[in-house]
Amino acid sequence: MAERKLHAIMIAFSFQGHITPFINLALKLASNGFTVTFVHTEFIHHMLSKAHHNITHVDDEDFFSGARQSGLDIRYMTISDGFPLDYDRILNFNEYWEAILRDFPSRVHELVGRIIQSNESLVPFLVADTFYSWPASIAEEFNILNVSFWTEPALVFSIDYHLDLLRENGFFPSKGNQEDLIDFVPGVQSIKTKDLMSYLQDAHITTVIHQIVFKAFDQVKHADFILINTVNELEHETLLALNKKQPSYAIGSINFSTDFTKTVVPKSLWSETDCTEWLNSKPAGSVLYISFGSLAQITKQLVDEIANGLLLSEVNFVLVLRENTDVLPDGFKNEIRGRGLIVSWCNQNSVLSSPAIGGFLTHCGWNSILESIWCGVPMICFPFYADQPTNRKLVVDDWKIGINLCDGSSIDRKEVAEKIKQLMSGEISNGLRDEIKKIRTILQNALAEDGSTHRNFNQFLKDLRAKVH
Ligand code: UDP
């Protein structure tokens, strides 16, 4: 009898930094012969529709129609998160996430049941974001395999995974001693308290973010497989230690796997300004790219110092400002006179891969770091919260491909200018460029036909198939 086809039911987490790797993982699974049912929340569907309404070849109702035209078997569904489309999910972060923790699992349960029922000839399994609070419970209820996908570095995963050790050793809740060394997390040589994720630096651990992390890492311990969007050679010890706990596979960066990049699937939550022409008019390596990702809330004071630092530095720049440009200092736009481009969103990969780009001032989101490495662009690191302080450690302290901006102190325009100059040219810049070439080669090799990412992904497919049949 022919083996029944495997069917991945994928439910993406509703943030840009999770959506892109999730879609790319869906494409990769489908290009390996799987059927995929991909689920976005209705809100994310709405955002994608708005962002892509000008693009005529995108089907407004079915974002995976392009993938199917390329021969991939991906079906698309949406699920309500229980809130109206115009509800501000960032402004009401706590209320929203409390409701998601409380009410979303039953919605997912109902949907997964429906998907399984209407595809009886297929063998279903679940692929959900590690941050969700329900995958293990739902997989158990339907008796299906549970693949947990982690879109951040293995280092961050390991620390969250071993929260009990942090508690036992008196580091969680935090005692607030920034320089204290934590050297007991398996696979993590040592890390200072100040480099832990922001939610582990709190003295009070009762926020909704803590609830999300506690539940997520309770659930993930029951996952059958863990996929991590990182590279073996970059986090070798950490991955080795994790693998002793549960089957874990470094499949990063999923966003640069080459076999399906031409497939058109909308991924960006905001419409992108095309910066190509502007960048083409600038000399090689002369432009600094500045973005703080999709979530960070920028204060007027921060914008003031960055903008004035840019003026003092005299470099060319592309600044992504999701906020209204009113937050910029008076007269700024006149003063920059053609040497700066301000956009509300762009295609970051296409910007970073322009020869004109010489550096990236980043908030240290994991996707941004991987993209910068892929394009060989050194970084100035200005982490805000969550995993960003920990990601900064990897970039600056471990891999030496970036420098810090204002080491923990308040931001100052003179230092902004100084650090921009250091990043863009001179001795420090040359050192960073030498190092990022090496890290880039590691990433490229991992993604090559015989590379570790490729091997790990194939091993995952083999182990998954073996466990199903
Ligand atoms: N990004 C983009 N255009 C922009 C700014 C960001 O396409 O103008 C993308 C970027 O390429 C990355 C994602 O948004 O893939 C942000 O993810 P990251 O993990 O870096 O940060 P987060 O938004 O989760 O804080």
Tab-separated table of C-alpha atoms in Angstrom, residues 50-386:
chain	number	residue	atom	x	y	z
A	50	LYS	CA	-3.442	46.139	2.854
A	51	ALA	CA	0.314	45.964	2.294
A	52	HIS	CA	0.035	44.115	-1.001
A	53	HIS	CA	-3.136	45.592	-2.515
A	54	ASN	CA	-1.159	47.247	-5.341
A	55	ILE	CA	0.528	44.071	-6.379
A	56	THR	CA	-1.695	42.696	-9.085
A	57	HIS	CA	-0.265	39.167	-9.213
A	58	VAL	CA	-1.119	38.539	-5.553
A	59	ASP	CA	-4.500	36.899	-4.890
A	60	ASP	CA	-6.124	38.939	-2.141
A	61	GLU	CA	-7.987	35.973	-0.687
A	62	ASP	CA	-5.398	33.253	-1.053
A	63	PHE	CA	-1.806	34.292	-0.480
A	64	PHE	CA	-0.484	30.883	-1.463
A	65	SER	CA	-2.012	30.738	-4.944
A	66	GLY	CA	1.422	31.704	-6.384
A	67	ALA	CA	3.002	28.823	-4.503
A	68	ARG	CA	0.433	26.407	-5.926
A	69	GLN	CA	1.104	27.729	-9.421
A	70	SER	CA	4.740	26.734	-8.804
A	71	GLY	CA	3.512	23.206	-8.112
A	72	LEU	CA	3.543	23.350	-4.296
A	73	ASP	CA	0.627	21.846	-2.378
A	74	ILE	CA	-0.077	24.630	0.129
A	75	ARG	CA	-3.618	25.410	1.217
A	76	TYR	CA	-4.419	28.588	3.107
A	77	MET	CA	-6.810	29.321	5.975
A	78	THR	CA	-7.373	32.056	8.538
A	79	ILE	CA	-8.384	32.031	12.192
A	80	SER	CA	-9.864	34.811	14.274
A	81	ASP	CA	-7.845	35.939	17.288
A	82	GLY	CA	-11.118	37.112	18.857
A	83	PHE	CA	-10.584	40.847	18.350
A	84	PRO	CA	-11.876	43.234	15.683
A	85	LEU	CA	-9.464	44.118	12.876
A	86	ASP	CA	-9.112	47.733	13.989
A	87	TYR	CA	-8.191	46.801	17.589
A	88	ASP	CA	-4.684	48.077	18.410
A	89	ARG	CA	-2.809	44.931	19.399
A	90	ILE	CA	0.400	46.787	20.276
A	91	LEU	CA	-1.148	49.583	22.301
A	92	ASN	CA	-3.282	47.032	24.201
A	93	PHE	CA	-0.490	44.473	24.403
A	94	ASN	CA	-1.336	43.117	27.873
A	95	GLU	CA	-5.070	42.843	27.377
A	96	TYR	CA	-4.574	41.257	23.959
A	97	TRP	CA	-2.066	38.641	25.086
A	98	GLU	CA	-4.014	37.759	28.207
A	99	ALA	CA	-6.966	37.018	25.945
A	100	ILE	CA	-4.782	35.032	23.524
A	101	LEU	CA	-3.463	32.897	26.372
A	102	ARG	CA	-6.981	32.331	27.667
A	103	ASP	CA	-9.141	31.985	24.541
A	104	PHE	CA	-6.986	31.194	21.519
A	105	PRO	CA	-6.280	27.500	22.328
A	106	SER	CA	-9.962	26.531	21.984
A	107	ARG	CA	-10.159	28.307	18.609
A	108	VAL	CA	-7.049	26.478	17.415
A	109	HIS	CA	-8.448	23.218	18.717
A	110	GLU	CA	-11.625	23.647	16.711
A	111	LEU	CA	-9.712	24.618	13.538
A	112	VAL	CA	-7.159	21.799	13.753
A	113	GLY	CA	-10.023	19.328	14.248
A	114	ARG	CA	-11.731	20.665	11.145
A	115	ILE	CA	-8.529	20.542	9.054
A	116	ILE	CA	-7.821	16.960	10.094
A	117	GLN	CA	-11.375	15.867	9.387
A	118	SER	CA	-11.477	17.322	5.897
A	119	ASN	CA	-8.126	15.778	4.903
A	120	GLU	CA	-8.581	12.239	6.091
A	121	SER	CA	-6.388	10.710	3.417
A	122	LEU	CA	-3.371	12.658	4.728
A	123	VAL	CA	-1.230	12.149	7.863
A	124	PRO	CA	-1.381	15.399	9.828
A	125	PHE	CA	1.266	16.876	12.077
A	126	LEU	CA	1.513	20.240	13.766
A	127	VAL	CA	4.147	22.916	13.159
A	128	ALA	CA	3.630	25.771	15.606
A	129	ASP	CA	5.692	28.626	16.961
A	130	THR	CA	7.452	27.717	20.207
A	131	PHE	CA	5.989	30.851	21.777
A	132	TYR	CA	2.444	29.488	21.583
A	133	SER	CA	0.922	28.124	24.784
A	134	TRP	CA	-0.990	25.194	23.284
A	135	PRO	CA	0.924	23.032	20.729
A	136	ALA	CA	1.684	20.056	22.986
A	137	SER	CA	-1.829	19.912	24.432
A	138	ILE	CA	-3.450	20.097	21.007
A	139	ALA	CA	-1.051	17.614	19.385
A	140	GLU	CA	-1.714	15.226	22.236
A	141	GLU	CA	-5.466	15.559	21.918
A	142	PHE	CA	-5.427	14.737	18.208
A	143	ASN	CA	-2.605	12.242	18.618
A	144	ILE	CA	-0.429	13.929	16.004
A	145	LEU	CA	3.289	14.784	15.971
A	146	ASN	CA	4.288	18.171	17.246
A	147	VAL	CA	7.072	20.196	15.620
A	148	SER	CA	8.058	23.333	17.494
A	149	PHE	CA	9.650	26.108	15.436
A	150	TRP	CA	11.898	28.591	17.232
A	151	THR	CA	12.709	31.741	15.248
A	152	GLU	CA	15.407	33.119	17.570
A	153	PRO	CA	18.956	31.949	18.406
A	154	ALA	CA	19.610	28.654	20.188
A	155	LEU	CA	21.247	30.655	22.993
A	156	VAL	CA	17.951	32.360	23.829
A	157	PHE	CA	16.082	29.068	23.580
A	158	SER	CA	18.515	27.355	25.959
A	159	ILE	CA	18.252	30.014	28.613
A	160	ASP	CA	14.442	29.968	28.494
A	161	TYR	CA	14.525	26.183	28.483
A	162	HIS	CA	16.583	26.153	31.692
A	163	LEU	CA	14.651	28.751	33.665
A	164	ASP	CA	14.439	26.255	36.516
A	165	LEU	CA	18.254	26.377	36.825
A	166	LEU	CA	18.176	30.162	36.915
A	167	ARG	CA	15.604	29.981	39.696
A	168	GLU	CA	17.522	27.359	41.681
A	169	ASN	CA	20.698	29.425	41.487
A	170	GLY	CA	18.926	32.581	42.629
A	171	PHE	CA	19.110	34.458	39.304
A	172	PHE	CA	15.390	34.482	38.558
A	173	PRO	CA	13.675	36.703	39.531
A	174	SER	CA	16.685	38.897	38.914
A	175	LYS	CA	18.775	40.205	41.805
A	176	GLY	CA	19.767	43.100	39.576
A	177	ASN	CA	23.525	42.514	39.670
A	178	GLN	CA	24.321	43.279	36.056
A	179	GLU	CA	27.815	41.814	35.984
A	180	ASP	CA	26.987	38.478	37.674
A	181	LEU	CA	28.031	35.536	35.540
A	182	ILE	CA	25.705	32.648	34.787
A	183	ASP	CA	27.774	29.606	33.919
A	184	PHE	CA	25.470	26.688	34.650
A	185	VAL	CA	23.169	26.614	31.601
A	186	PRO	CA	24.088	23.513	29.557
A	187	GLY	CA	25.863	24.493	26.335
A	188	VAL	CA	26.191	28.145	27.368
A	189	GLN	CA	29.756	28.872	28.457
A	190	SER	CA	28.874	31.918	30.496
A	191	ILE	CA	26.666	34.942	30.150
A	192	LYS	CA	26.353	38.122	32.209
A	193	THR	CA	23.011	38.954	33.789
A	194	LYS	CA	22.837	42.145	31.719
A	195	ASP	CA	22.933	40.039	28.552
A	196	LEU	CA	19.926	37.936	29.468
A	197	MET	CA	16.632	38.513	27.695
A	198	SER	CA	14.909	41.611	29.085
A	199	TYR	CA	12.073	39.613	30.650
A	200	LEU	CA	14.621	37.694	32.727
A	201	GLN	CA	16.106	40.893	34.078
A	202	ASP	CA	12.953	41.812	35.989
A	203	ALA	CA	12.611	41.621	39.742
A	204	HIS	CA	8.877	41.001	39.299
A	205	ILE	CA	7.909	38.140	37.076
A	206	THR	CA	4.187	38.496	36.829
A	207	THR	CA	3.760	40.193	33.440
A	208	VAL	CA	1.940	38.652	30.511
A	209	ILE	CA	5.291	38.136	28.771
A	210	HIS	CA	6.398	35.949	31.665
A	211	GLN	CA	3.188	33.966	31.371
A	212	ILE	CA	3.797	33.485	27.640
A	213	VAL	CA	7.372	32.288	28.202
A	214	PHE	CA	6.491	29.984	31.123
A	215	LYS	CA	3.705	28.295	29.179
A	216	ALA	CA	5.706	28.082	25.966
A	217	PHE	CA	8.659	26.366	27.622
A	218	ASP	CA	6.413	24.061	29.541
A	219	GLN	CA	4.805	22.999	26.256
A	220	VAL	CA	7.997	22.726	24.216
A	221	LYS	CA	9.342	20.041	26.529
A	222	HIS	CA	6.694	17.747	25.023
A	223	ALA	CA	7.509	18.569	21.396
A	224	ASP	CA	8.600	15.686	19.177
A	225	PHE	CA	10.996	17.868	17.180
A	226	ILE	CA	12.433	21.333	17.623
A	227	LEU	CA	13.485	23.367	14.590
A	228	ILE	CA	15.713	26.369	15.252
A	229	ASN	CA	16.377	29.186	12.808
A	230	THR	CA	20.112	29.224	13.479
A	231	VAL	CA	23.315	27.712	12.109
A	232	ASN	CA	25.094	24.735	13.613
A	233	GLU	CA	28.590	26.159	13.295
A	234	LEU	CA	27.571	29.447	14.942
A	235	GLU	CA	25.985	27.921	18.046
A	236	HIS	CA	27.543	24.493	18.089
A	237	GLU	CA	27.938	23.878	21.845
A	238	THR	CA	24.485	25.210	22.644
A	239	LEU	CA	22.837	23.012	20.019
A	240	LEU	CA	24.825	19.992	21.132
A	241	ALA	CA	23.570	20.404	24.697
A	242	LEU	CA	19.980	20.957	23.534
A	243	ASN	CA	20.081	17.839	21.441
A	244	LYS	CA	20.813	15.824	24.552
A	245	LYS	CA	17.434	16.975	25.879
A	246	GLN	CA	15.262	16.801	22.766
A	247	PRO	CA	15.753	16.287	19.019
A	248	SER	CA	16.740	19.767	17.789
A	249	TYR	CA	17.723	20.795	14.268
A	250	ALA	CA	19.481	24.020	13.228
A	251	ILE	CA	17.858	24.849	9.890
A	252	GLY	CA	18.884	28.503	9.552
A	253	SER	CA	18.637	30.701	7.971
A	254	ILE	CA	15.405	29.384	6.551
A	255	ASN	CA	14.910	32.760	4.829
A	256	PHE	CA	17.840	32.139	2.491
A	257	SER	CA	17.216	28.610	1.364
A	258	THR	CA	17.496	29.065	-2.352
A	259	ASP	CA	15.134	26.587	-3.948
A	260	PHE	CA	11.903	28.558	-3.707
A	261	THR	CA	12.780	32.257	-3.470
A	262	LYS	CA	11.067	33.031	-6.769
A	263	THR	CA	7.705	31.874	-5.444
A	264	VAL	CA	5.547	34.918	-4.753
A	265	VAL	CA	3.922	34.792	-1.325
A	266	PRO	CA	3.197	38.065	0.499
A	267	LYS	CA	5.205	38.251	3.711
A	268	SER	CA	5.580	41.912	4.535
A	269	LEU	CA	2.980	43.437	6.866
A	270	TRP	CA	3.520	46.950	5.522
A	271	SER	CA	3.932	48.187	1.976
A	272	GLU	CA	7.533	48.652	0.973
A	273	THR	CA	9.148	51.776	-0.474
A	274	ASP	CA	11.556	50.868	-3.244
A	275	CYS	CA	14.957	52.347	-2.341
A	276	THR	CA	16.856	50.882	-5.306
A	277	GLU	CA	17.131	53.985	-7.441
A	278	TRP	CA	18.242	56.159	-4.543
A	279	LEU	CA	20.789	53.586	-3.382
A	280	ASN	CA	22.137	53.171	-6.920
A	281	SER	CA	23.001	56.869	-6.937
A	282	LYS	CA	25.307	56.516	-3.913
A	283	PRO	CA	28.942	55.356	-3.807
A	284	ALA	CA	29.689	51.794	-2.679
A	285	GLY	CA	29.716	51.321	1.080
A	286	SER	CA	28.695	54.929	1.787
A	287	VAL	CA	25.166	54.397	3.203
A	288	LEU	CA	24.166	53.487	6.749
A	289	TYR	CA	20.873	51.576	7.037
A	290	ILE	CA	18.867	52.182	10.225
A	291	SER	CA	15.892	50.135	11.355
A	292	PHE	CA	14.499	49.106	14.714
A	293	GLY	CA	12.325	46.302	13.363
A	294	SER	CA	8.595	45.827	13.458
A	295	LEU	CA	7.772	46.211	17.148
A	296	ALA	CA	10.073	48.630	18.963
A	297	GLN	CA	8.324	51.804	20.068
A	298	ILE	CA	10.620	54.733	19.321
A	299	THR	CA	10.545	57.748	21.612
A	300	LYS	CA	10.884	61.281	20.350
A	301	GLN	CA	14.064	61.655	22.421
A	302	LEU	CA	15.633	58.631	20.733
A	303	VAL	CA	14.732	59.918	17.279
A	304	ASP	CA	16.201	63.302	18.217
A	305	GLU	CA	19.543	61.854	19.241
A	306	ILE	CA	19.762	59.473	16.267
A	307	ALA	CA	18.787	62.218	13.804
A	308	ASN	CA	21.287	64.681	15.231
A	309	GLY	CA	23.942	61.976	15.390
A	310	LEU	CA	23.322	61.307	11.706
A	311	LEU	CA	23.766	64.987	10.906
A	312	LEU	CA	27.038	65.136	12.850
A	313	SER	CA	28.345	61.940	11.231
A	314	GLU	CA	27.872	63.320	7.706
A	315	VAL	CA	27.239	59.830	6.261
A	316	ASN	CA	24.496	58.890	3.783
A	317	PHE	CA	21.632	56.941	5.297
A	318	VAL	CA	18.342	55.125	4.824
A	319	LEU	CA	16.208	55.519	7.956
A	320	VAL	CA	13.153	53.327	8.504
A	321	LEU	CA	10.719	55.221	10.684
A	322	ARG	CA	7.416	53.453	11.163
A	323	GLU	CA	6.168	56.392	13.196
A	324	ASN	CA	4.956	59.618	11.663
A	325	THR	CA	7.935	61.702	10.479
A	326	ASP	CA	6.665	64.522	12.742
A	327	VAL	CA	8.843	62.973	15.431
A	328	LEU	CA	11.935	64.146	13.522
A	329	PRO	CA	13.621	67.340	14.751
A	330	ASP	CA	12.519	70.589	13.069
A	331	GLY	CA	14.373	71.271	9.851
A	332	PHE	CA	15.967	67.814	9.737
A	333	LYS	CA	14.578	66.942	6.329
A	334	ASN	CA	15.969	70.161	4.834
A	335	GLU	CA	19.342	69.702	6.421
A	336	ILE	CA	19.950	66.211	5.085
A	337	ARG	CA	19.731	67.512	1.497
A	338	GLY	CA	19.784	64.326	-0.582
A	339	ARG	CA	22.082	62.355	1.660
A	340	GLY	CA	19.293	60.683	3.593
A	341	LEU	CA	16.216	58.700	2.614
A	342	ILE	CA	13.431	58.292	5.177
A	343	VAL	CA	10.903	55.508	4.571
A	344	SER	CA	8.155	53.942	6.670
A	345	TRP	CA	9.042	50.383	5.537
A	346	CYS	CA	11.237	48.856	2.867
A	347	ASN	CA	12.393	45.514	1.572
A	348	GLN	CA	15.217	45.178	4.094
A	349	ASN	CA	16.948	42.326	2.295
A	350	SER	CA	17.040	44.219	-0.928
A	351	VAL	CA	18.405	47.330	0.843
A	352	LEU	CA	21.061	45.391	2.763
A	353	SER	CA	22.226	43.662	-0.389
A	354	SER	CA	22.801	46.946	-2.220
A	355	PRO	CA	26.533	47.662	-2.780
A	356	ALA	CA	25.854	51.185	-1.454
A	357	ILE	CA	25.207	49.903	2.080
A	358	GLY	CA	28.209	50.035	4.412
A	359	GLY	CA	26.621	49.469	7.826
A	360	PHE	CA	23.431	48.721	9.747
A	361	LEU	CA	22.263	50.424	12.948
A	362	THR	CA	19.972	47.730	14.302
A	363	HIS	CA	17.808	46.872	17.295
A	364	CYS	CA	19.259	43.326	17.084
A	365	GLY	CA	16.160	41.422	16.023
A	366	TRP	CA	17.324	37.928	15.056
A	367	ASN	CA	16.078	38.134	11.465
A	368	SER	CA	17.835	41.452	11.001
A	369	ILE	CA	21.095	39.995	12.308
A	370	LEU	CA	20.918	36.982	9.987
A	371	GLU	CA	20.080	39.255	7.056
A	372	SER	CA	23.001	41.551	7.862
A	373	ILE	CA	25.365	38.573	8.053
A	374	TRP	CA	24.002	37.205	4.775
A	375	CYS	CA	24.782	40.534	3.102
A	376	GLY	CA	28.131	40.978	4.893
A	377	VAL	CA	27.098	44.259	6.545
A	378	PRO	CA	28.622	45.052	9.998
A	379	MET	CA	26.337	46.435	12.701
A	380	ILE	CA	25.916	49.048	15.409
A	381	CYS	CA	23.813	47.383	18.080
A	382	PHE	CA	21.072	49.184	19.945
A	383	PRO	CA	18.895	46.499	21.581
A	384	PHE	CA	15.535	47.404	23.088
A	385	TYR	CA	14.031	44.343	24.803
A	386	ALA	CA	13.084	40.641	24.671
